[in-house]
């Protein structure tokens, strides 16, 4: 897959039924999504060599391979890529197996487009977990995720747990917008943090003061006015 940032408006639909692909392309297209279609795993792999969709819809019964094995392959190579399996009613075992190997959700055929759309949006709104073994480098920063350590030009930076969670949230969608709602749900899960609360902004300011050379002119954490923030680097 290309190293470009994933495009959250782009979905790869893999199914050997051309009618299903046509319906997905037409219906999801009405809601602003661009649908890339593949009837075989071979063609899906070719698409992924040059495109980076924000989500994959994956049928399990394909003419040139096992959808479950392809799901495992996707998750090994691209652990942050959301995958929604498309299953038949009698594939209960496959559904369980698919979720165990990393699929994020499943839909049973036939399905309502409105429900599929809701599940797609839910997966795209939710910042995916970062790989636990990853050490990220961005400019002068080094972020050691498993050990919750941050260094700026080789010097340790002391972050509070919430500040580290916030940094992880922004890194999960590196170079992309992370909305205030995504941040709220990442840091406070189901607790009530009202939309007018300045708590998020206060945490952002504290984080900037620790990792930016100039918090007033940030290099890494950019404000997207009226929407949220974006980590650049």
PDB file of C-alpha atoms in Angstrom:
ATOM      1  CA  UNK A   1       0.000   0.000   0.000  1.00  0.00           C
ATOM      2  CA  UNK A   2       1.165   3.518  -0.684  1.00  0.00           C
ATOM      3  CA  UNK A   3       2.662   5.459   2.232  1.00  0.00           C
ATOM      4  CA  UNK A   4       0.338   8.433   1.689  1.00  0.00           C
ATOM      5  CA  UNK A   5      -2.096   9.218   4.528  1.00  0.00           C
ATOM      6  CA  UNK A   6      -5.347   7.223   4.354  1.00  0.00           C
ATOM      7  CA  UNK A   7      -8.290   8.938   2.672  1.00  0.00           C
ATOM      8  CA  UNK A   8     -11.295   8.716   5.010  1.00  0.00           C
ATOM      9  CA  UNK A   9     -13.673   9.425   2.097  1.00  0.00           C
ATOM     10  CA  UNK A  10     -12.391   6.438   0.139  1.00  0.00           C
ATOM     11  CA  UNK A  11     -13.648   2.880   0.753  1.00  0.00           C
ATOM     12  CA  UNK A  12     -12.423  -0.329  -0.858  1.00  0.00           C
ATOM     13  CA  UNK A  13     -15.306  -2.786  -1.355  1.00  0.00           C
ATOM     14  CA  UNK A  14     -14.235  -6.385  -2.099  1.00  0.00           C
ATOM     15  CA  UNK A  15     -17.041  -8.696  -3.240  1.00  0.00           C
ATOM     16  CA  UNK A  16     -17.457 -11.116  -6.122  1.00  0.00           C
ATOM     17  CA  UNK A  17     -21.063 -10.029  -6.665  1.00  0.00           C
ATOM     18  CA  UNK A  18     -21.039  -7.114  -9.139  1.00  0.00           C
ATOM     19  CA  UNK A  19     -24.608  -6.184  -8.197  1.00  0.00           C
ATOM     20  CA  UNK A  20     -23.608  -5.630  -4.563  1.00  0.00           C
ATOM     21  CA  UNK A  21     -20.656  -3.528  -5.676  1.00  0.00           C
ATOM     22  CA  UNK A  22     -22.889  -1.403  -7.902  1.00  0.00           C
ATOM     23  CA  UNK A  23     -25.340  -0.826  -5.052  1.00  0.00           C
ATOM     24  CA  UNK A  24     -22.551   0.070  -2.629  1.00  0.00           C
ATOM     25  CA  UNK A  25     -20.972   2.444  -5.120  1.00  0.00           C
ATOM     26  CA  UNK A  26     -24.263   4.187  -5.870  1.00  0.00           C
ATOM     27  CA  UNK A  27     -25.646   4.416  -2.324  1.00  0.00           C
ATOM     28  CA  UNK A  28     -22.463   5.251  -0.435  1.00  0.00           C
ATOM     29  CA  UNK A  29     -21.488   7.670  -3.184  1.00  0.00           C
ATOM     30  CA  UNK A  30     -24.558   9.729  -2.312  1.00  0.00           C
ATOM     31  CA  UNK A  31     -23.019  10.319   1.120  1.00  0.00           C
ATOM     32  CA  UNK A  32     -19.678  11.615  -0.094  1.00  0.00           C
ATOM     33  CA  UNK A  33     -17.698   8.370  -0.272  1.00  0.00           C
ATOM     34  CA  UNK A  34     -15.614   7.251  -3.221  1.00  0.00           C
ATOM     35  CA  UNK A  35     -15.955   3.483  -3.635  1.00  0.00           C
ATOM     36  CA  UNK A  36     -13.095   1.466  -5.081  1.00  0.00           C
ATOM     37  CA  UNK A  37     -14.338  -1.966  -6.145  1.00  0.00           C
ATOM     38  CA  UNK A  38     -12.639  -5.345  -6.482  1.00  0.00           C
ATOM     39  CA  UNK A  39     -14.225  -8.693  -7.359  1.00  0.00           C
ATOM     40  CA  UNK A  40     -11.096 -10.694  -6.496  1.00  0.00           C
ATOM     41  CA  UNK A  41      -8.345 -10.583  -3.899  1.00  0.00           C
ATOM     42  CA  UNK A  42      -5.830 -10.169  -6.700  1.00  0.00           C
ATOM     43  CA  UNK A  43      -7.469  -6.957  -7.890  1.00  0.00           C
ATOM     44  CA  UNK A  44      -7.830  -5.750  -4.280  1.00  0.00           C
ATOM     45  CA  UNK A  45      -4.092  -6.164  -3.739  1.00  0.00           C
ATOM     46  CA  UNK A  46      -3.394  -4.237  -6.942  1.00  0.00           C
ATOM     47  CA  UNK A  47      -5.602  -1.363  -5.770  1.00  0.00           C
ATOM     48  CA  UNK A  48      -3.887  -1.273  -2.380  1.00  0.00           C
ATOM     49  CA  UNK A  49      -0.507  -0.900  -4.068  1.00  0.00           C
ATOM     50  CA  UNK A  50      -1.478   2.570  -5.277  1.00  0.00           C
ATOM     51  CA  UNK A  51      -4.403   3.672  -3.093  1.00  0.00           C
ATOM     52  CA  UNK A  52      -4.844   4.094   0.647  1.00  0.00           C
ATOM     53  CA  UNK A  53      -8.546   3.882   1.492  1.00  0.00           C
ATOM     54  CA  UNK A  54      -9.863   4.809   4.905  1.00  0.00           C
ATOM     55  CA  UNK A  55     -11.808   1.559   5.292  1.00  0.00           C
ATOM     56  CA  UNK A  56     -12.287  -1.856   3.661  1.00  0.00           C
ATOM     57  CA  UNK A  57     -15.553  -3.754   3.156  1.00  0.00           C
ATOM     58  CA  UNK A  58     -14.574  -7.406   2.787  1.00  0.00           C
ATOM     59  CA  UNK A  59     -16.677 -10.318   1.576  1.00  0.00           C
ATOM     60  CA  UNK A  60     -15.503 -13.653   2.966  1.00  0.00           C
ATOM     61  CA  UNK A  61     -16.362 -15.840  -0.037  1.00  0.00           C
ATOM     62  CA  UNK A  62     -14.121 -14.862  -2.945  1.00  0.00           C
ATOM     63  CA  UNK A  63     -13.148 -16.777  -6.099  1.00  0.00           C
ATOM     64  CA  UNK A  64      -9.394 -16.627  -5.618  1.00  0.00           C
ATOM     65  CA  UNK A  65      -8.939 -16.966  -1.881  1.00  0.00           C
ATOM     66  CA  UNK A  66     -10.250 -16.885   1.656  1.00  0.00           C
ATOM     67  CA  UNK A  67     -11.522 -13.532   2.887  1.00  0.00           C
ATOM     68  CA  UNK A  68     -10.549 -14.436   6.453  1.00  0.00           C
ATOM     69  CA  UNK A  69      -6.946 -15.037   5.448  1.00  0.00           C
ATOM     70  CA  UNK A  70      -6.948 -11.784   3.498  1.00  0.00           C
ATOM     71  CA  UNK A  71      -8.277  -9.998   6.586  1.00  0.00           C
ATOM     72  CA  UNK A  72      -5.384 -11.452   8.595  1.00  0.00           C
ATOM     73  CA  UNK A  73      -2.971 -10.277   5.882  1.00  0.00           C
ATOM     74  CA  UNK A  74      -4.460  -6.770   5.898  1.00  0.00           C
ATOM     75  CA  UNK A  75      -4.234  -6.453   9.662  1.00  0.00           C
ATOM     76  CA  UNK A  76      -0.647  -7.667   9.746  1.00  0.00           C
ATOM     77  CA  UNK A  77       0.428  -5.147   7.108  1.00  0.00           C
ATOM     78  CA  UNK A  78      -1.919  -2.285   7.979  1.00  0.00           C
ATOM     79  CA  UNK A  79      -3.098  -2.696  11.605  1.00  0.00           C
ATOM     80  CA  UNK A  80      -4.811   0.711  11.677  1.00  0.00           C
ATOM     81  CA  UNK A  81      -6.985   0.071   8.600  1.00  0.00           C
ATOM     82  CA  UNK A  82     -10.619  -0.577   9.641  1.00  0.00           C
ATOM     83  CA  UNK A  83     -12.153  -3.718   8.109  1.00  0.00           C
ATOM     84  CA  UNK A  84     -15.877  -4.487   8.063  1.00  0.00           C
ATOM     85  CA  UNK A  85     -16.648  -8.059   7.001  1.00  0.00           C
ATOM     86  CA  UNK A  86     -19.641  -8.863   4.824  1.00  0.00           C
ATOM     87  CA  UNK A  87     -20.983 -12.281   5.817  1.00  0.00           C
ATOM     88  CA  UNK A  88     -23.832 -14.667   5.050  1.00  0.00           C
ATOM     89  CA  UNK A  89     -26.259 -15.639   7.805  1.00  0.00           C
ATOM     90  CA  UNK A  90     -24.802 -19.127   8.205  1.00  0.00           C
ATOM     91  CA  UNK A  91     -21.231 -17.938   8.697  1.00  0.00           C
ATOM     92  CA  UNK A  92     -21.372 -17.501  12.485  1.00  0.00           C
ATOM     93  CA  UNK A  93     -18.044 -19.268  13.004  1.00  0.00           C
ATOM     94  CA  UNK A  94     -16.440 -17.118  10.328  1.00  0.00           C
ATOM     95  CA  UNK A  95     -17.725 -13.971  12.026  1.00  0.00           C
ATOM     96  CA  UNK A  96     -16.167 -14.981  15.347  1.00  0.00           C
ATOM     97  CA  UNK A  97     -12.901 -15.945  13.661  1.00  0.00           C
ATOM     98  CA  UNK A  98     -12.816 -12.720  11.687  1.00  0.00           C
ATOM     99  CA  UNK A  99     -13.264 -10.584  14.788  1.00  0.00           C
ATOM    100  CA  UNK A 100     -10.585 -12.565  16.601  1.00  0.00           C
ATOM    101  CA  UNK A 101      -8.019 -11.981  13.833  1.00  0.00           C
ATOM    102  CA  UNK A 102      -8.660  -8.263  13.769  1.00  0.00           C
ATOM    103  CA  UNK A 103     -11.793  -7.360  11.786  1.00  0.00           C
ATOM    104  CA  UNK A 104     -13.457  -4.322  13.331  1.00  0.00           C
ATOM    105  CA  UNK A 105     -17.083  -5.163  12.587  1.00  0.00           C
ATOM    106  CA  UNK A 106     -19.323  -7.328  10.413  1.00  0.00           C
ATOM    107  CA  UNK A 107     -22.555  -6.995   8.455  1.00  0.00           C
ATOM    108  CA  UNK A 108     -24.846  -9.899   7.603  1.00  0.00           C
ATOM    109  CA  UNK A 109     -26.185 -10.042   4.037  1.00  0.00           C
ATOM    110  CA  UNK A 110     -28.621  -8.786   3.009  1.00  0.00           C
ATOM    111  CA  UNK A 111     -28.119  -5.538   4.901  1.00  0.00           C
ATOM    112  CA  UNK A 112     -29.661  -2.090   4.953  1.00  0.00           C
ATOM    113  CA  UNK A 113     -27.453   0.610   3.472  1.00  0.00           C
ATOM    114  CA  UNK A 114     -28.414   2.978   6.305  1.00  0.00           C
ATOM    115  CA  UNK A 115     -27.069   0.571   8.925  1.00  0.00           C
ATOM    116  CA  UNK A 116     -23.884  -0.053   6.952  1.00  0.00           C
ATOM    117  CA  UNK A 117     -23.408   3.697   6.567  1.00  0.00           C
ATOM    118  CA  UNK A 118     -23.777   4.178  10.339  1.00  0.00           C
ATOM    119  CA  UNK A 119     -21.178   1.494  11.029  1.00  0.00           C
ATOM    120  CA  UNK A 120     -18.777   2.937   8.475  1.00  0.00           C
ATOM    121  CA  UNK A 121     -19.069   6.392  10.010  1.00  0.00           C
ATOM    122  CA  UNK A 122     -18.580   4.985  13.506  1.00  0.00           C
ATOM    123  CA  UNK A 123     -15.353   3.259  12.467  1.00  0.00           C
ATOM    124  CA  UNK A 124     -14.027   6.322  10.667  1.00  0.00           C
ATOM    125  CA  UNK A 125     -14.829   8.581  13.637  1.00  0.00           C
ATOM    126  CA  UNK A 126     -13.023   6.361  16.094  1.00  0.00           C
ATOM    127  CA  UNK A 127      -9.249   6.825  16.132  1.00  0.00           C
ATOM    128  CA  UNK A 128      -7.768   3.335  15.858  1.00  0.00           C
ATOM    129  CA  UNK A 129      -5.357   2.060  18.500  1.00  0.00           C
ATOM    130  CA  UNK A 130      -1.714   2.510  17.670  1.00  0.00           C
ATOM    131  CA  UNK A 131       0.476  -0.597  17.431  1.00  0.00           C
ATOM    132  CA  UNK A 132       1.821  -1.195  20.976  1.00  0.00           C
ATOM    133  CA  UNK A 133       5.406  -1.806  19.847  1.00  0.00           C
ATOM    134  CA  UNK A 134       5.721   1.322  17.726  1.00  0.00           C
ATOM    135  CA  UNK A 135       8.275   4.080  18.296  1.00  0.00           C
ATOM    136  CA  UNK A 136       7.316   7.139  16.266  1.00  0.00           C
ATOM    137  CA  UNK A 137       9.716   9.803  15.017  1.00  0.00           C
ATOM    138  CA  UNK A 138       8.449  13.221  13.957  1.00  0.00           C
ATOM    139  CA  UNK A 139      10.889  16.063  13.502  1.00  0.00           C
ATOM    140  CA  UNK A 140      12.823  16.403  16.770  1.00  0.00           C
ATOM    141  CA  UNK A 141      10.327  14.238  18.646  1.00  0.00           C
ATOM    142  CA  UNK A 142      10.602  10.557  19.535  1.00  0.00           C
ATOM    143  CA  UNK A 143       7.468   8.940  20.968  1.00  0.00           C
ATOM    144  CA  UNK A 144       7.906   5.500  22.543  1.00  0.00           C
ATOM    145  CA  UNK A 145       4.312   4.226  22.725  1.00  0.00           C
ATOM    146  CA  UNK A 146       4.714   1.022  24.768  1.00  0.00           C
ATOM    147  CA  UNK A 147       6.810   2.773  27.421  1.00  0.00           C
ATOM    148  CA  UNK A 148       4.853   6.053  27.394  1.00  0.00           C
ATOM    149  CA  UNK A 149       8.028   8.046  26.888  1.00  0.00           C
ATOM    150  CA  UNK A 150       8.596  11.184  24.822  1.00  0.00           C
ATOM    151  CA  UNK A 151      11.913  12.790  23.941  1.00  0.00           C
ATOM    152  CA  UNK A 152      12.550  16.171  22.338  1.00  0.00           C
ATOM    153  CA  UNK A 153      15.993  16.354  20.718  1.00  0.00           C
ATOM    154  CA  UNK A 154      17.053  13.419  22.888  1.00  0.00           C
ATOM    155  CA  UNK A 155      15.874  14.966  26.163  1.00  0.00           C
ATOM    156  CA  UNK A 156      13.051  13.322  28.110  1.00  0.00           C
ATOM    157  CA  UNK A 157       9.744  15.210  28.207  1.00  0.00           C
ATOM    158  CA  UNK A 158       7.503  14.634  31.222  1.00  0.00           C
ATOM    159  CA  UNK A 159       3.851  14.252  30.197  1.00  0.00           C
ATOM    160  CA  UNK A 160       0.870  13.538  32.398  1.00  0.00           C
ATOM    161  CA  UNK A 161      -1.155  10.404  31.519  1.00  0.00           C
ATOM    162  CA  UNK A 162      -3.864  12.542  29.909  1.00  0.00           C
ATOM    163  CA  UNK A 163      -1.309  14.490  27.873  1.00  0.00           C
ATOM    164  CA  UNK A 164       0.192  11.244  26.598  1.00  0.00           C
ATOM    165  CA  UNK A 165      -3.286   9.920  25.737  1.00  0.00           C
ATOM    166  CA  UNK A 166      -3.987  13.127  23.851  1.00  0.00           C
ATOM    167  CA  UNK A 167      -0.712  12.857  21.929  1.00  0.00           C
ATOM    168  CA  UNK A 168      -1.502   9.203  21.090  1.00  0.00           C
ATOM    169  CA  UNK A 169      -4.948  10.226  19.871  1.00  0.00           C
ATOM    170  CA  UNK A 170      -3.479  12.801  17.499  1.00  0.00           C
ATOM    171  CA  UNK A 171      -0.803  10.368  16.285  1.00  0.00           C
ATOM    172  CA  UNK A 172      -3.433   7.713  15.534  1.00  0.00           C
ATOM    173  CA  UNK A 173      -4.569   9.958  12.669  1.00  0.00           C
ATOM    174  CA  UNK A 174      -1.247  11.577  11.889  1.00  0.00           C
ATOM    175  CA  UNK A 175      -1.494  14.423   9.350  1.00  0.00           C
ATOM    176  CA  UNK A 176      -5.303  14.188   9.465  1.00  0.00           C
ATOM    177  CA  UNK A 177      -7.996  16.107  11.283  1.00  0.00           C
ATOM    178  CA  UNK A 178      -8.970  14.735  14.690  1.00  0.00           C
ATOM    179  CA  UNK A 179     -12.255  16.289  15.723  1.00  0.00           C
ATOM    180  CA  UNK A 180     -12.981  17.523  19.222  1.00  0.00           C
ATOM    181  CA  UNK A 181     -15.584  14.769  19.564  1.00  0.00           C
ATOM    182  CA  UNK A 182     -12.989  12.103  18.689  1.00  0.00           C
ATOM    183  CA  UNK A 183     -10.623  13.546  21.279  1.00  0.00           C
ATOM    184  CA  UNK A 184     -13.365  13.671  23.901  1.00  0.00           C
ATOM    185  CA  UNK A 185     -14.306  10.025  23.377  1.00  0.00           C
ATOM    186  CA  UNK A 186     -10.651   8.900  23.264  1.00  0.00           C
ATOM    187  CA  UNK A 187      -9.695  10.641  26.529  1.00  0.00           C
ATOM    188  CA  UNK A 188     -12.899  10.381  28.513  1.00  0.00           C
ATOM    189  CA  UNK A 189     -14.692   7.423  26.900  1.00  0.00           C
ATOM    190  CA  UNK A 190     -18.350   7.597  27.988  1.00  0.00           C
ATOM    191  CA  UNK A 191     -18.001  10.315  30.600  1.00  0.00           C
ATOM    192  CA  UNK A 192     -19.840  13.575  30.017  1.00  0.00           C
ATOM    193  CA  UNK A 193     -17.654  16.394  28.722  1.00  0.00           C
ATOM    194  CA  UNK A 194     -19.868  19.094  27.312  1.00  0.00           C
ATOM    195  CA  UNK A 195     -19.133  20.505  23.883  1.00  0.00           C
ATOM    196  CA  UNK A 196     -18.567  23.972  25.325  1.00  0.00           C
ATOM    197  CA  UNK A 197     -15.967  22.732  27.792  1.00  0.00           C
ATOM    198  CA  UNK A 198     -12.464  24.181  27.418  1.00  0.00           C
ATOM    199  CA  UNK A 199     -10.848  21.108  28.993  1.00  0.00           C
ATOM    200  CA  UNK A 200      -9.570  19.823  25.627  1.00  0.00           C
ATOM    201  CA  UNK A 201      -8.089  23.205  24.729  1.00  0.00           C
ATOM    202  CA  UNK A 202      -6.333  23.410  28.097  1.00  0.00           C
ATOM    203  CA  UNK A 203      -4.750  19.978  27.583  1.00  0.00           C
ATOM    204  CA  UNK A 204      -3.703  20.945  24.045  1.00  0.00           C
ATOM    205  CA  UNK A 205      -2.065  24.118  25.349  1.00  0.00           C
ATOM    206  CA  UNK A 206      -0.187  22.221  28.078  1.00  0.00           C
ATOM    207  CA  UNK A 207       1.000  19.622  25.547  1.00  0.00           C
ATOM    208  CA  UNK A 208       2.176  22.319  23.158  1.00  0.00           C
ATOM    209  CA  UNK A 209       4.151  24.004  25.932  1.00  0.00           C
ATOM    210  CA  UNK A 210       6.045  20.752  26.473  1.00  0.00           C
ATOM    211  CA  UNK A 211       6.743  19.544  22.923  1.00  0.00           C
ATOM    212  CA  UNK A 212       6.771  22.744  20.848  1.00  0.00           C
ATOM    213  CA  UNK A 213       9.646  25.227  20.690  1.00  0.00           C
ATOM    214  CA  UNK A 214       7.033  27.976  20.571  1.00  0.00           C
ATOM    215  CA  UNK A 215       3.546  27.069  21.809  1.00  0.00           C
ATOM    216  CA  UNK A 216       2.137  30.224  20.198  1.00  0.00           C
ATOM    217  CA  UNK A 217       3.409  29.122  16.770  1.00  0.00           C
ATOM    218  CA  UNK A 218       3.186  25.324  16.950  1.00  0.00           C
ATOM    219  CA  UNK A 219       5.070  23.096  14.536  1.00  0.00           C
ATOM    220  CA  UNK A 220       3.382  19.804  15.373  1.00  0.00           C
ATOM    221  CA  UNK A 221      -0.111  20.375  16.790  1.00  0.00           C
ATOM    222  CA  UNK A 222      -2.105  22.501  14.355  1.00  0.00           C
ATOM    223  CA  UNK A 223      -5.541  23.934  15.093  1.00  0.00           C
ATOM    224  CA  UNK A 224      -8.263  23.295  12.525  1.00  0.00           C
ATOM    225  CA  UNK A 225     -10.567  26.176  13.326  1.00  0.00           C
ATOM    226  CA  UNK A 226     -14.055  25.124  14.364  1.00  0.00           C
ATOM    227  CA  UNK A 227     -13.286  21.399  14.010  1.00  0.00           C
ATOM    228  CA  UNK A 228     -10.358  20.099  16.027  1.00  0.00           C
ATOM    229  CA  UNK A 229      -6.635  19.507  15.712  1.00  0.00           C
ATOM    230  CA  UNK A 230      -4.072  17.831  13.435  1.00  0.00           C
ATOM    231  CA  UNK A 231      -0.637  16.452  14.257  1.00  0.00           C
ATOM    232  CA  UNK A 232       1.808  17.295  11.486  1.00  0.00           C
ATOM    233  CA  UNK A 233       5.153  15.636  11.116  1.00  0.00           C
TER     234      UNK A 233
END
